[in-house]
Amino acid sequence: MSQKPHIAIIGSLNMDIVVEADRPPMLGETVMGKQVHFIPGGKGANQAVASARLGAKTTMIGAVGNDAFGQELILAMRHEGIDTEAVKTVSDSPTGVASIVLAQGDNQIIVVAGANEACLPQDLTTQEDRIADADLVLLQLEIPLETVVSAAKTAKRLGKTVVLNPAPARPLPDELLQNVDVLIPNESELFLLAGVEAGHDIESAMRSLLNKGVQTVVTTLGAKGAAYLSESDGAGFVPSHSVQVVDTTGAGDSFNAGFSYAYATGCSVADSVAFATKVAALAVTRLGAQAGMPTLTQVEEFNRE
């Protein structure tokens, strides 16, 4: 890797309430849990921590409530060396919460947005200097869509690379896609955005998004790896790495941050995807989305194994 990039993440901050159980409950059923954990999370904050652990200068833009969870989230990010001056505190909404059931090596998640809904387009105007200072802007969909659109347009106007992780899945306007350099959906998100049924040919689905203005699409395929299609780098596939899975909660976030870090240093799409698969492989071997994010040294050591 070359110089350390500056990555600005505009997105959500949540407190993850993680309940461990032997199996998830069926509808209407009660099961006994084994443990409960209160873990800093939110897709935006997770990606910021992953970025900072890799060594990037990292700026977080978002919103929390004026409560204990909000204070804890900001302190956790500052502990990672993340610039949190652009995280505003609102008094009329609680901090966002994600309720996560962790069972049988997988998870089920319900997110309550809370203060994340107060991350608004006008906040970007006051933080434009921070966006202008970044090399790359990383976005997700746990804040209002109008804010995501505004962020992408602002970043492009300022000449920045825009990476969008379109999760949670929802249809997106062409106005947003036309301002995205790299789109990183999972398989189901890809099919939704392409307007095709599950099981459709992945490459043609990615091609349909390139036709809408996206420059590169990288589709994460879980344990199989990741496929990509790019105007500049063509098509390719990178297999995943075999590891002992402990918690998949932060897998997608670690992949997005890993790709963004590598891409911002000047790596090709293929090399950035390969780097991201290593980051994600390491992240799922530990409990907690943020706690599991690896350092650059750990990724480099994994590289040599």
PDB file of C-alpha atoms in Angstrom:
ATOM      1  CA  MET A   1       0.000   0.000   0.000  1.00  0.00           C
ATOM      2  CA  SER A   2       1.130   3.543  -0.672  1.00  0.00           C
ATOM      3  CA  GLN A   3       0.189   6.649   1.312  1.00  0.00           C
ATOM      4  CA  LYS A   4      -2.450   6.496   4.037  1.00  0.00           C
ATOM      5  CA  PRO A   5      -5.716   7.759   2.528  1.00  0.00           C
ATOM      6  CA  HIS A   6      -8.309  10.034   4.118  1.00  0.00           C
ATOM      7  CA  ILE A   7     -11.746   8.411   4.111  1.00  0.00           C
ATOM      8  CA  ALA A   8     -14.919  10.262   5.101  1.00  0.00           C
ATOM      9  CA  ILE A   9     -17.813   8.043   6.161  1.00  0.00           C
ATOM     10  CA  ILE A  10     -21.290   9.573   6.123  1.00  0.00           C
ATOM     11  CA  GLY A  11     -23.715   7.224   7.804  1.00  0.00           C
ATOM     12  CA  SER A  12     -25.262   5.581  10.822  1.00  0.00           C
ATOM     13  CA  LEU A  13     -24.182   5.039  14.404  1.00  0.00           C
ATOM     14  CA  ASN A  14     -26.078   2.444  16.467  1.00  0.00           C
ATOM     15  CA  MET A  15     -25.740   0.596  19.707  1.00  0.00           C
ATOM     16  CA  ASP A  16     -25.899  -3.119  18.878  1.00  0.00           C
ATOM     17  CA  ILE A  17     -27.733  -5.182  21.473  1.00  0.00           C
ATOM     18  CA  VAL A  18     -26.487  -8.676  20.669  1.00  0.00           C
ATOM     19  CA  VAL A  19     -28.217 -11.711  22.167  1.00  0.00           C
ATOM     20  CA  GLU A  20     -26.500 -15.079  21.772  1.00  0.00           C
ATOM     21  CA  ALA A  21     -28.685 -18.191  21.588  1.00  0.00           C
ATOM     22  CA  ASP A  22     -28.392 -21.791  20.444  1.00  0.00           C
ATOM     23  CA  ARG A  23     -30.949 -21.092  17.714  1.00  0.00           C
ATOM     24  CA  PRO A  24     -33.143 -18.185  16.606  1.00  0.00           C
ATOM     25  CA  PRO A  25     -36.790 -18.213  17.754  1.00  0.00           C
ATOM     26  CA  MET A  26     -39.577 -18.992  15.333  1.00  0.00           C
ATOM     27  CA  LEU A  27     -42.440 -16.510  15.017  1.00  0.00           C
ATOM     28  CA  GLY A  28     -44.338 -16.393  18.309  1.00  0.00           C
ATOM     29  CA  GLU A  29     -41.758 -18.531  20.120  1.00  0.00           C
ATOM     30  CA  THR A  30     -39.588 -17.711  23.126  1.00  0.00           C
ATOM     31  CA  VAL A  31     -36.138 -19.253  23.485  1.00  0.00           C
ATOM     32  CA  MET A  32     -33.587 -18.791  26.238  1.00  0.00           C
ATOM     33  CA  GLY A  33     -30.521 -16.761  25.357  1.00  0.00           C
ATOM     34  CA  LYS A  34     -27.000 -17.467  26.583  1.00  0.00           C
ATOM     35  CA  GLN A  35     -25.482 -13.968  26.756  1.00  0.00           C
ATOM     36  CA  VAL A  36     -26.235 -10.345  25.940  1.00  0.00           C
ATOM     37  CA  HIS A  37     -23.663  -7.790  24.741  1.00  0.00           C
ATOM     38  CA  PHE A  38     -23.948  -4.027  24.215  1.00  0.00           C
ATOM     39  CA  ILE A  39     -21.591  -3.325  21.320  1.00  0.00           C
ATOM     40  CA  PRO A  40     -21.012  -0.077  19.360  1.00  0.00           C
ATOM     41  CA  GLY A  41     -22.302  -0.534  15.808  1.00  0.00           C
ATOM     42  CA  GLY A  42     -24.191   0.997  12.902  1.00  0.00           C
ATOM     43  CA  LYS A  43     -23.031   0.463   9.325  1.00  0.00           C
ATOM     44  CA  GLY A  44     -21.412   3.893   9.118  1.00  0.00           C
ATOM     45  CA  ALA A  45     -19.583   3.599  12.423  1.00  0.00           C
ATOM     46  CA  ASN A  46     -18.532   0.002  11.702  1.00  0.00           C
ATOM     47  CA  GLN A  47     -16.990   1.058   8.411  1.00  0.00           C
ATOM     48  CA  ALA A  48     -15.285   4.000  10.102  1.00  0.00           C
ATOM     49  CA  VAL A  49     -13.686   1.763  12.721  1.00  0.00           C
ATOM     50  CA  ALA A  50     -12.565  -0.704  10.053  1.00  0.00           C
ATOM     51  CA  SER A  51     -11.063   2.147   8.048  1.00  0.00           C
ATOM     52  CA  ALA A  52      -9.238   3.574  11.057  1.00  0.00           C
ATOM     53  CA  ARG A  53      -7.888   0.155  12.096  1.00  0.00           C
ATOM     54  CA  LEU A  54      -6.373  -0.197   8.638  1.00  0.00           C
ATOM     55  CA  GLY A  55      -4.569   3.091   9.193  1.00  0.00           C
ATOM     56  CA  ALA A  56      -6.616   5.544   7.151  1.00  0.00           C
ATOM     57  CA  LYS A  57      -7.277   9.041   8.414  1.00  0.00           C
ATOM     58  CA  THR A  58     -10.986   8.646   9.112  1.00  0.00           C
ATOM     59  CA  THR A  59     -13.759  11.215   9.504  1.00  0.00           C
ATOM     60  CA  MET A  60     -17.267  10.263  10.662  1.00  0.00           C
ATOM     61  CA  ILE A  61     -20.326  12.352   9.790  1.00  0.00           C
ATOM     62  CA  GLY A  62     -23.613  11.348  11.406  1.00  0.00           C
ATOM     63  CA  ALA A  63     -25.921  11.826  14.404  1.00  0.00           C
ATOM     64  CA  VAL A  64     -26.533  10.321  17.851  1.00  0.00           C
ATOM     65  CA  GLY A  65     -29.029  11.016  20.608  1.00  0.00           C
ATOM     66  CA  ASN A  66     -28.352  12.935  23.791  1.00  0.00           C
ATOM     67  CA  ASP A  67     -28.174   9.746  25.853  1.00  0.00           C
ATOM     68  CA  ALA A  68     -25.736   7.245  27.327  1.00  0.00           C
ATOM     69  CA  PHE A  69     -25.604   5.148  24.143  1.00  0.00           C
ATOM     70  CA  GLY A  70     -24.693   8.217  22.087  1.00  0.00           C
ATOM     71  CA  GLN A  71     -21.906   9.220  24.454  1.00  0.00           C
ATOM     72  CA  GLU A  72     -20.548   5.680  24.461  1.00  0.00           C
ATOM     73  CA  LEU A  73     -20.517   5.480  20.662  1.00  0.00           C
ATOM     74  CA  ILE A  74     -18.586   8.732  20.296  1.00  0.00           C
ATOM     75  CA  LEU A  75     -16.052   7.702  22.946  1.00  0.00           C
ATOM     76  CA  ALA A  76     -15.547   4.342  21.221  1.00  0.00           C
ATOM     77  CA  MET A  77     -14.831   6.067  17.910  1.00  0.00           C
ATOM     78  CA  ARG A  78     -12.456   8.578  19.454  1.00  0.00           C
ATOM     79  CA  HIS A  79     -10.611   5.654  21.036  1.00  0.00           C
ATOM     80  CA  GLU A  80      -9.988   4.393  17.490  1.00  0.00           C
ATOM     81  CA  GLY A  81      -8.581   7.771  16.438  1.00  0.00           C
ATOM     82  CA  ILE A  82     -11.611   8.737  14.349  1.00  0.00           C
ATOM     83  CA  ASP A  83     -12.497  12.409  13.873  1.00  0.00           C
ATOM     84  CA  THR A  84     -15.994  12.669  15.446  1.00  0.00           C
ATOM     85  CA  GLU A  85     -16.376  16.456  15.400  1.00  0.00           C
ATOM     86  CA  ALA A  86     -18.951  16.107  12.603  1.00  0.00           C
ATOM     87  CA  VAL A  87     -21.137  13.698  14.613  1.00  0.00           C
ATOM     88  CA  LYS A  88     -23.965  15.864  15.933  1.00  0.00           C
ATOM     89  CA  THR A  89     -25.971  15.198  19.087  1.00  0.00           C
ATOM     90  CA  VAL A  90     -29.750  15.635  18.854  1.00  0.00           C
ATOM     91  CA  SER A  91     -32.101  15.985  21.821  1.00  0.00           C
ATOM     92  CA  ASP A  92     -35.376  14.893  20.245  1.00  0.00           C
ATOM     93  CA  SER A  93     -34.417  11.346  19.140  1.00  0.00           C
ATOM     94  CA  PRO A  94     -32.655   8.483  20.938  1.00  0.00           C
ATOM     95  CA  THR A  95     -29.468   6.980  19.558  1.00  0.00           C
ATOM     96  CA  GLY A  96     -30.082   4.340  16.900  1.00  0.00           C
ATOM     97  CA  VAL A  97     -30.292   0.745  18.092  1.00  0.00           C
ATOM     98  CA  ALA A  98     -29.816  -2.603  16.351  1.00  0.00           C
ATOM     99  CA  SER A  99     -31.284  -5.697  17.998  1.00  0.00           C
ATOM    100  CA  ILE A 100     -29.241  -8.707  16.876  1.00  0.00           C
ATOM    101  CA  VAL A 101     -29.901 -12.390  17.497  1.00  0.00           C
ATOM    102  CA  LEU A 102     -26.700 -14.373  17.016  1.00  0.00           C
ATOM    103  CA  ALA A 103     -27.253 -18.105  16.596  1.00  0.00           C
ATOM    104  CA  GLN A 104     -25.763 -20.995  14.635  1.00  0.00           C
ATOM    105  CA  GLY A 105     -23.032 -18.786  13.172  1.00  0.00           C
ATOM    106  CA  ASP A 106     -25.438 -16.317  11.580  1.00  0.00           C
ATOM    107  CA  ASN A 107     -27.552 -13.345  12.622  1.00  0.00           C
ATOM    108  CA  GLN A 108     -30.983 -11.729  12.440  1.00  0.00           C
ATOM    109  CA  ILE A 109     -31.124  -7.951  12.844  1.00  0.00           C
ATOM    110  CA  ILE A 110     -33.815  -5.324  13.513  1.00  0.00           C
ATOM    111  CA  VAL A 111     -32.650  -1.704  13.275  1.00  0.00           C
ATOM    112  CA  VAL A 112     -34.396   1.287  14.854  1.00  0.00           C
ATOM    113  CA  ALA A 113     -32.927   4.363  13.168  1.00  0.00           C
ATOM    114  CA  GLY A 114     -33.518   6.892  15.957  1.00  0.00           C
ATOM    115  CA  ALA A 115     -31.128   9.851  15.695  1.00  0.00           C
ATOM    116  CA  ASN A 116     -29.762   8.564  12.379  1.00  0.00           C
ATOM    117  CA  GLU A 117     -32.876  10.079  10.771  1.00  0.00           C
ATOM    118  CA  ALA A 118     -31.554  13.478  11.888  1.00  0.00           C
ATOM    119  CA  CYS A 119     -28.472  13.225   9.652  1.00  0.00           C
ATOM    120  CA  LEU A 120     -29.750  15.677   7.046  1.00  0.00           C
ATOM    121  CA  PRO A 121     -28.510  17.251   3.793  1.00  0.00           C
ATOM    122  CA  GLN A 122     -27.929  20.611   5.491  1.00  0.00           C
ATOM    123  CA  ASP A 123     -25.418  18.935   7.804  1.00  0.00           C
ATOM    124  CA  LEU A 124     -23.247  18.252   4.764  1.00  0.00           C
ATOM    125  CA  THR A 125     -23.100  21.948   3.967  1.00  0.00           C
ATOM    126  CA  THR A 126     -21.543  22.667   7.357  1.00  0.00           C
ATOM    127  CA  GLN A 127     -19.096  19.776   6.923  1.00  0.00           C
ATOM    128  CA  GLU A 128     -18.081  20.451   3.327  1.00  0.00           C
ATOM    129  CA  ASP A 129     -14.491  21.237   4.319  1.00  0.00           C
ATOM    130  CA  ARG A 130     -14.141  17.760   5.804  1.00  0.00           C
ATOM    131  CA  ILE A 131     -15.538  16.167   2.648  1.00  0.00           C
ATOM    132  CA  ALA A 132     -13.222  18.313   0.518  1.00  0.00           C
ATOM    133  CA  ASP A 133     -10.226  17.096   2.544  1.00  0.00           C
ATOM    134  CA  ALA A 134     -11.048  13.404   1.985  1.00  0.00           C
ATOM    135  CA  ASP A 135      -9.783  11.176  -0.819  1.00  0.00           C
ATOM    136  CA  LEU A 136     -12.837   8.930  -0.777  1.00  0.00           C
ATOM    137  CA  VAL A 137     -16.388   9.187   0.599  1.00  0.00           C
ATOM    138  CA  LEU A 138     -18.062   5.981   1.795  1.00  0.00           C
ATOM    139  CA  LEU A 139     -21.872   5.839   2.087  1.00  0.00           C
ATOM    140  CA  GLN A 140     -24.592   3.367   3.164  1.00  0.00           C
ATOM    141  CA  LEU A 141     -28.404   3.516   3.497  1.00  0.00           C
ATOM    142  CA  GLU A 142     -29.111   3.683   7.248  1.00  0.00           C
ATOM    143  CA  ILE A 143     -29.559   7.471   7.079  1.00  0.00           C
ATOM    144  CA  PRO A 144     -32.206   9.359   5.041  1.00  0.00           C
ATOM    145  CA  LEU A 145     -31.927   8.675   1.310  1.00  0.00           C
ATOM    146  CA  GLU A 146     -32.030  12.403   0.540  1.00  0.00           C
ATOM    147  CA  THR A 147     -28.860  12.780   2.637  1.00  0.00           C
ATOM    148  CA  VAL A 148     -27.132   9.964   0.778  1.00  0.00           C
ATOM    149  CA  VAL A 149     -28.032  11.548  -2.583  1.00  0.00           C
ATOM    150  CA  SER A 150     -26.838  14.941  -1.394  1.00  0.00           C
ATOM    151  CA  ALA A 151     -23.601  13.440  -0.048  1.00  0.00           C
ATOM    152  CA  ALA A 152     -22.831  11.671  -3.320  1.00  0.00           C
ATOM    153  CA  LYS A 153     -23.505  14.794  -5.374  1.00  0.00           C
ATOM    154  CA  THR A 154     -21.441  16.970  -3.027  1.00  0.00           C
ATOM    155  CA  ALA A 155     -18.532  14.532  -3.063  1.00  0.00           C
ATOM    156  CA  LYS A 156     -18.539  14.281  -6.864  1.00  0.00           C
ATOM    157  CA  ARG A 157     -18.691  18.076  -7.193  1.00  0.00           C
ATOM    158  CA  LEU A 158     -15.593  18.204  -5.002  1.00  0.00           C
ATOM    159  CA  GLY A 159     -13.832  15.594  -7.164  1.00  0.00           C
ATOM    160  CA  LYS A 160     -13.947  12.750  -4.645  1.00  0.00           C
ATOM    161  CA  THR A 161     -14.299   9.012  -5.226  1.00  0.00           C
ATOM    162  CA  VAL A 162     -17.742   7.861  -4.037  1.00  0.00           C
ATOM    163  CA  VAL A 163     -18.298   4.322  -2.768  1.00  0.00           C
ATOM    164  CA  LEU A 164     -21.857   3.244  -1.897  1.00  0.00           C
ATOM    165  CA  ASN A 165     -22.800   0.158   0.085  1.00  0.00           C
ATOM    166  CA  PRO A 166     -26.539  -0.071  -0.800  1.00  0.00           C
ATOM    167  CA  ALA A 167     -27.673  -1.618   2.489  1.00  0.00           C
ATOM    168  CA  PRO A 168     -30.264  -2.055   3.843  1.00  0.00           C
ATOM    169  CA  ALA A 169     -31.661  -2.940   0.418  1.00  0.00           C
ATOM    170  CA  ARG A 170     -34.033  -0.482  -1.254  1.00  0.00           C
ATOM    171  CA  PRO A 171     -34.619   0.852  -4.775  1.00  0.00           C
ATOM    172  CA  LEU A 172     -32.347   3.774  -5.609  1.00  0.00           C
ATOM    173  CA  PRO A 173     -32.878   6.760  -7.920  1.00  0.00           C
ATOM    174  CA  ASP A 174     -30.709   7.123 -11.015  1.00  0.00           C
ATOM    175  CA  GLU A 175     -29.700  10.522  -9.624  1.00  0.00           C
ATOM    176  CA  LEU A 176     -27.763   8.685  -6.926  1.00  0.00           C
ATOM    177  CA  LEU A 177     -26.309   5.908  -9.095  1.00  0.00           C
ATOM    178  CA  GLN A 178     -24.979   8.468 -11.578  1.00  0.00           C
ATOM    179  CA  ASN A 179     -22.833   9.938  -8.785  1.00  0.00           C
ATOM    180  CA  VAL A 180     -21.416   6.620  -7.535  1.00  0.00           C
ATOM    181  CA  ASP A 181     -17.994   5.417  -8.619  1.00  0.00           C
ATOM    182  CA  VAL A 182     -18.122   2.041  -6.878  1.00  0.00           C
ATOM    183  CA  LEU A 183     -21.308   0.236  -5.807  1.00  0.00           C
ATOM    184  CA  ILE A 184     -20.844  -2.689  -3.391  1.00  0.00           C
ATOM    185  CA  PRO A 185     -24.089  -4.687  -2.960  1.00  0.00           C
ATOM    186  CA  ASN A 186     -24.527  -8.245  -1.803  1.00  0.00           C
ATOM    187  CA  GLU A 187     -26.290 -10.673  -4.126  1.00  0.00           C
ATOM    188  CA  SER A 188     -29.864  -9.894  -3.027  1.00  0.00           C
ATOM    189  CA  GLU A 189     -29.206  -6.140  -3.081  1.00  0.00           C
ATOM    190  CA  LEU A 190     -27.765  -6.463  -6.587  1.00  0.00           C
ATOM    191  CA  PHE A 191     -30.864  -8.212  -7.920  1.00  0.00           C
ATOM    192  CA  LEU A 192     -33.163  -5.660  -6.272  1.00  0.00           C
ATOM    193  CA  LEU A 193     -31.274  -2.714  -7.767  1.00  0.00           C
ATOM    194  CA  ALA A 194     -31.098  -4.372 -11.184  1.00  0.00           C
ATOM    195  CA  GLY A 195     -34.830  -5.146 -11.073  1.00  0.00           C
ATOM    196  CA  VAL A 196     -34.377  -8.866 -11.707  1.00  0.00           C
ATOM    197  CA  GLU A 197     -35.362 -12.029  -9.836  1.00  0.00           C
ATOM    198  CA  ALA A 198     -33.033 -13.902  -7.493  1.00  0.00           C
ATOM    199  CA  GLY A 199     -30.837 -16.341  -9.347  1.00  0.00           C
ATOM    200  CA  HIS A 200     -30.439 -14.066 -12.353  1.00  0.00           C
ATOM    201  CA  ASP A 201     -27.045 -13.939 -14.072  1.00  0.00           C
ATOM    202  CA  ILE A 202     -24.841 -11.821 -11.817  1.00  0.00           C
ATOM    203  CA  GLU A 203     -22.697 -10.266 -14.533  1.00  0.00           C
ATOM    204  CA  SER A 204     -25.684  -9.081 -16.577  1.00  0.00           C
ATOM    205  CA  ALA A 205     -27.270  -7.671 -13.416  1.00  0.00           C
ATOM    206  CA  MET A 206     -24.069  -5.741 -12.695  1.00  0.00           C
ATOM    207  CA  ARG A 207     -23.967  -4.577 -16.312  1.00  0.00           C
ATOM    208  CA  SER A 208     -27.442  -3.071 -15.967  1.00  0.00           C
ATOM    209  CA  LEU A 209     -26.159  -0.902 -13.109  1.00  0.00           C
ATOM    210  CA  LEU A 210     -23.160   0.225 -15.147  1.00  0.00           C
ATOM    211  CA  ASN A 211     -25.680   1.272 -17.765  1.00  0.00           C
ATOM    212  CA  LYS A 212     -27.267   3.540 -15.134  1.00  0.00           C
ATOM    213  CA  GLY A 213     -24.013   5.405 -14.580  1.00  0.00           C
ATOM    214  CA  VAL A 214     -22.116   3.453 -11.931  1.00  0.00           C
ATOM    215  CA  GLN A 215     -18.449   3.003 -12.884  1.00  0.00           C
ATOM    216  CA  THR A 216     -17.765  -0.226 -10.983  1.00  0.00           C
ATOM    217  CA  VAL A 217     -19.980  -2.826  -9.289  1.00  0.00           C
ATOM    218  CA  VAL A 218     -18.528  -5.243  -6.728  1.00  0.00           C
ATOM    219  CA  THR A 219     -20.961  -7.932  -5.579  1.00  0.00           C
ATOM    220  CA  THR A 220     -20.185  -9.750  -2.339  1.00  0.00           C
ATOM    221  CA  LEU A 221     -21.205 -13.415  -2.455  1.00  0.00           C
ATOM    222  CA  GLY A 222     -20.754 -14.455   1.178  1.00  0.00           C
ATOM    223  CA  ALA A 223     -18.650 -17.559   1.636  1.00  0.00           C
ATOM    224  CA  LYS A 224     -18.064 -17.822  -2.126  1.00  0.00           C
ATOM    225  CA  GLY A 225     -16.158 -14.531  -2.484  1.00  0.00           C
ATOM    226  CA  ALA A 226     -16.873 -11.477  -4.629  1.00  0.00           C
ATOM    227  CA  ALA A 227     -17.484 -10.696  -8.302  1.00  0.00           C
ATOM    228  CA  TYR A 228     -16.801  -7.372  -9.974  1.00  0.00           C
ATOM    229  CA  LEU A 229     -17.526  -5.575 -13.224  1.00  0.00           C
ATOM    230  CA  SER A 230     -15.845  -2.283 -14.046  1.00  0.00           C
ATOM    231  CA  GLU A 231     -15.669   0.137 -16.937  1.00  0.00           C
ATOM    232  CA  SER A 232     -11.926   0.392 -16.331  1.00  0.00           C
ATOM    233  CA  ASP A 233     -10.969  -3.081 -15.040  1.00  0.00           C
ATOM    234  CA  GLY A 234     -13.379  -5.456 -16.797  1.00  0.00           C
ATOM    235  CA  ALA A 235     -14.955  -8.455 -15.063  1.00  0.00           C
ATOM    236  CA  GLY A 236     -13.488 -10.793 -12.473  1.00  0.00           C
ATOM    237  CA  PHE A 237     -14.052 -12.992  -9.428  1.00  0.00           C
ATOM    238  CA  VAL A 238     -12.088 -13.263  -6.184  1.00  0.00           C
ATOM    239  CA  PRO A 239     -12.706 -16.331  -3.966  1.00  0.00           C
ATOM    240  CA  SER A 240     -13.136 -15.997  -0.221  1.00  0.00           C
ATOM    241  CA  HIS A 241     -10.814 -17.402   2.448  1.00  0.00           C
ATOM    242  CA  SER A 242     -11.650 -20.372   4.649  1.00  0.00           C
ATOM    243  CA  VAL A 243     -11.785 -19.268   8.304  1.00  0.00           C
ATOM    244  CA  GLN A 244     -13.551 -20.297  11.532  1.00  0.00           C
ATOM    245  CA  VAL A 245     -16.629 -18.055  11.589  1.00  0.00           C
ATOM    246  CA  VAL A 246     -17.592 -16.584  14.971  1.00  0.00           C
ATOM    247  CA  ASP A 247     -19.798 -13.594  14.047  1.00  0.00           C
ATOM    248  CA  THR A 248     -20.806 -12.394  10.576  1.00  0.00           C
ATOM    249  CA  THR A 249     -22.347  -9.114  11.823  1.00  0.00           C
ATOM    250  CA  GLY A 250     -19.613  -6.848  10.469  1.00  0.00           C
ATOM    251  CA  ALA A 251     -18.589  -8.852   7.413  1.00  0.00           C
ATOM    252  CA  GLY A 252     -20.069  -6.518   4.813  1.00  0.00           C
ATOM    253  CA  ASP A 253     -18.874  -3.400   6.610  1.00  0.00           C
ATOM    254  CA  SER A 254     -15.326  -4.717   6.882  1.00  0.00           C
ATOM    255  CA  PHE A 255     -15.349  -5.587   3.170  1.00  0.00           C
ATOM    256  CA  ASN A 256     -16.541  -2.100   2.195  1.00  0.00           C
ATOM    257  CA  ALA A 257     -13.925  -0.416   4.350  1.00  0.00           C
ATOM    258  CA  GLY A 258     -11.189  -2.741   3.129  1.00  0.00           C
ATOM    259  CA  PHE A 259     -12.059  -2.090  -0.509  1.00  0.00           C
ATOM    260  CA  SER A 260     -12.271   1.669   0.083  1.00  0.00           C
ATOM    261  CA  TYR A 261      -8.923   1.756   1.851  1.00  0.00           C
ATOM    262  CA  ALA A 262      -7.121  -0.146  -0.904  1.00  0.00           C
ATOM    263  CA  TYR A 263      -8.880   1.706  -3.733  1.00  0.00           C
ATOM    264  CA  ALA A 264      -8.086   5.087  -2.175  1.00  0.00           C
ATOM    265  CA  THR A 265      -4.385   4.212  -2.132  1.00  0.00           C
ATOM    266  CA  GLY A 266      -4.483   3.665  -5.894  1.00  0.00           C
ATOM    267  CA  CYS A 267      -4.956  -0.114  -6.092  1.00  0.00           C
ATOM    268  CA  SER A 268      -6.854  -1.597  -9.036  1.00  0.00           C
ATOM    269  CA  VAL A 269     -10.415  -2.863  -8.608  1.00  0.00           C
ATOM    270  CA  ALA A 270      -9.185  -6.477  -8.616  1.00  0.00           C
ATOM    271  CA  ASP A 271      -6.474  -5.829  -6.011  1.00  0.00           C
ATOM    272  CA  SER A 272      -8.904  -3.810  -3.873  1.00  0.00           C
ATOM    273  CA  VAL A 273     -11.419  -6.669  -3.926  1.00  0.00           C
ATOM    274  CA  ALA A 274      -8.689  -9.156  -3.020  1.00  0.00           C
ATOM    275  CA  PHE A 275      -7.617  -6.960  -0.095  1.00  0.00           C
ATOM    276  CA  ALA A 276     -11.233  -6.553   1.045  1.00  0.00           C
ATOM    277  CA  THR A 277     -11.836 -10.319   1.103  1.00  0.00           C
ATOM    278  CA  LYS A 278      -8.908 -10.704   3.505  1.00  0.00           C
ATOM    279  CA  VAL A 279     -10.213  -7.928   5.765  1.00  0.00           C
ATOM    280  CA  ALA A 280     -13.669  -9.543   5.834  1.00  0.00           C
ATOM    281  CA  ALA A 281     -12.256 -13.025   6.458  1.00  0.00           C
ATOM    282  CA  LEU A 282     -10.434 -11.780   9.547  1.00  0.00           C
ATOM    283  CA  ALA A 283     -13.404  -9.731  10.778  1.00  0.00           C
ATOM    284  CA  VAL A 284     -15.774 -12.701  11.038  1.00  0.00           C
ATOM    285  CA  THR A 285     -13.400 -14.650  13.285  1.00  0.00           C
ATOM    286  CA  ARG A 286     -14.196 -12.403  16.272  1.00  0.00           C
ATOM    287  CA  LEU A 287     -17.370 -11.354  18.110  1.00  0.00           C
ATOM    288  CA  GLY A 288     -18.697  -7.856  17.480  1.00  0.00           C
ATOM    289  CA  ALA A 289     -18.739  -5.830  14.308  1.00  0.00           C
ATOM    290  CA  GLN A 290     -16.292  -3.163  15.467  1.00  0.00           C
ATOM    291  CA  ALA A 291     -14.221  -5.297  17.843  1.00  0.00           C
ATOM    292  CA  GLY A 292     -13.587  -7.764  15.046  1.00  0.00           C
ATOM    293  CA  MET A 293     -12.131  -5.281  12.578  1.00  0.00           C
ATOM    294  CA  PRO A 294      -8.484  -6.181  11.820  1.00  0.00           C
ATOM    295  CA  THR A 295      -5.458  -3.908  11.673  1.00  0.00           C
ATOM    296  CA  LEU A 296      -3.366  -3.478   8.538  1.00  0.00           C
ATOM    297  CA  THR A 297      -0.597  -5.535  10.145  1.00  0.00           C
ATOM    298  CA  GLN A 298      -3.011  -8.410  10.762  1.00  0.00           C
ATOM    299  CA  VAL A 299      -4.181  -8.292   7.148  1.00  0.00           C
ATOM    300  CA  GLU A 300      -0.599  -8.269   5.899  1.00  0.00           C
ATOM    301  CA  GLU A 301       0.278 -11.224   8.141  1.00  0.00           C
ATOM    302  CA  PHE A 302      -2.807 -13.075   6.877  1.00  0.00           C
ATOM    303  CA  ASN A 303      -1.504 -12.303   3.385  1.00  0.00           C
ATOM    304  CA  ARG A 304       1.649 -14.284   4.078  1.00  0.00           C
ATOM    305  CA  GLU A 305      -0.024 -17.360   5.565  1.00  0.00           C
TER     306      GLU A 305
END
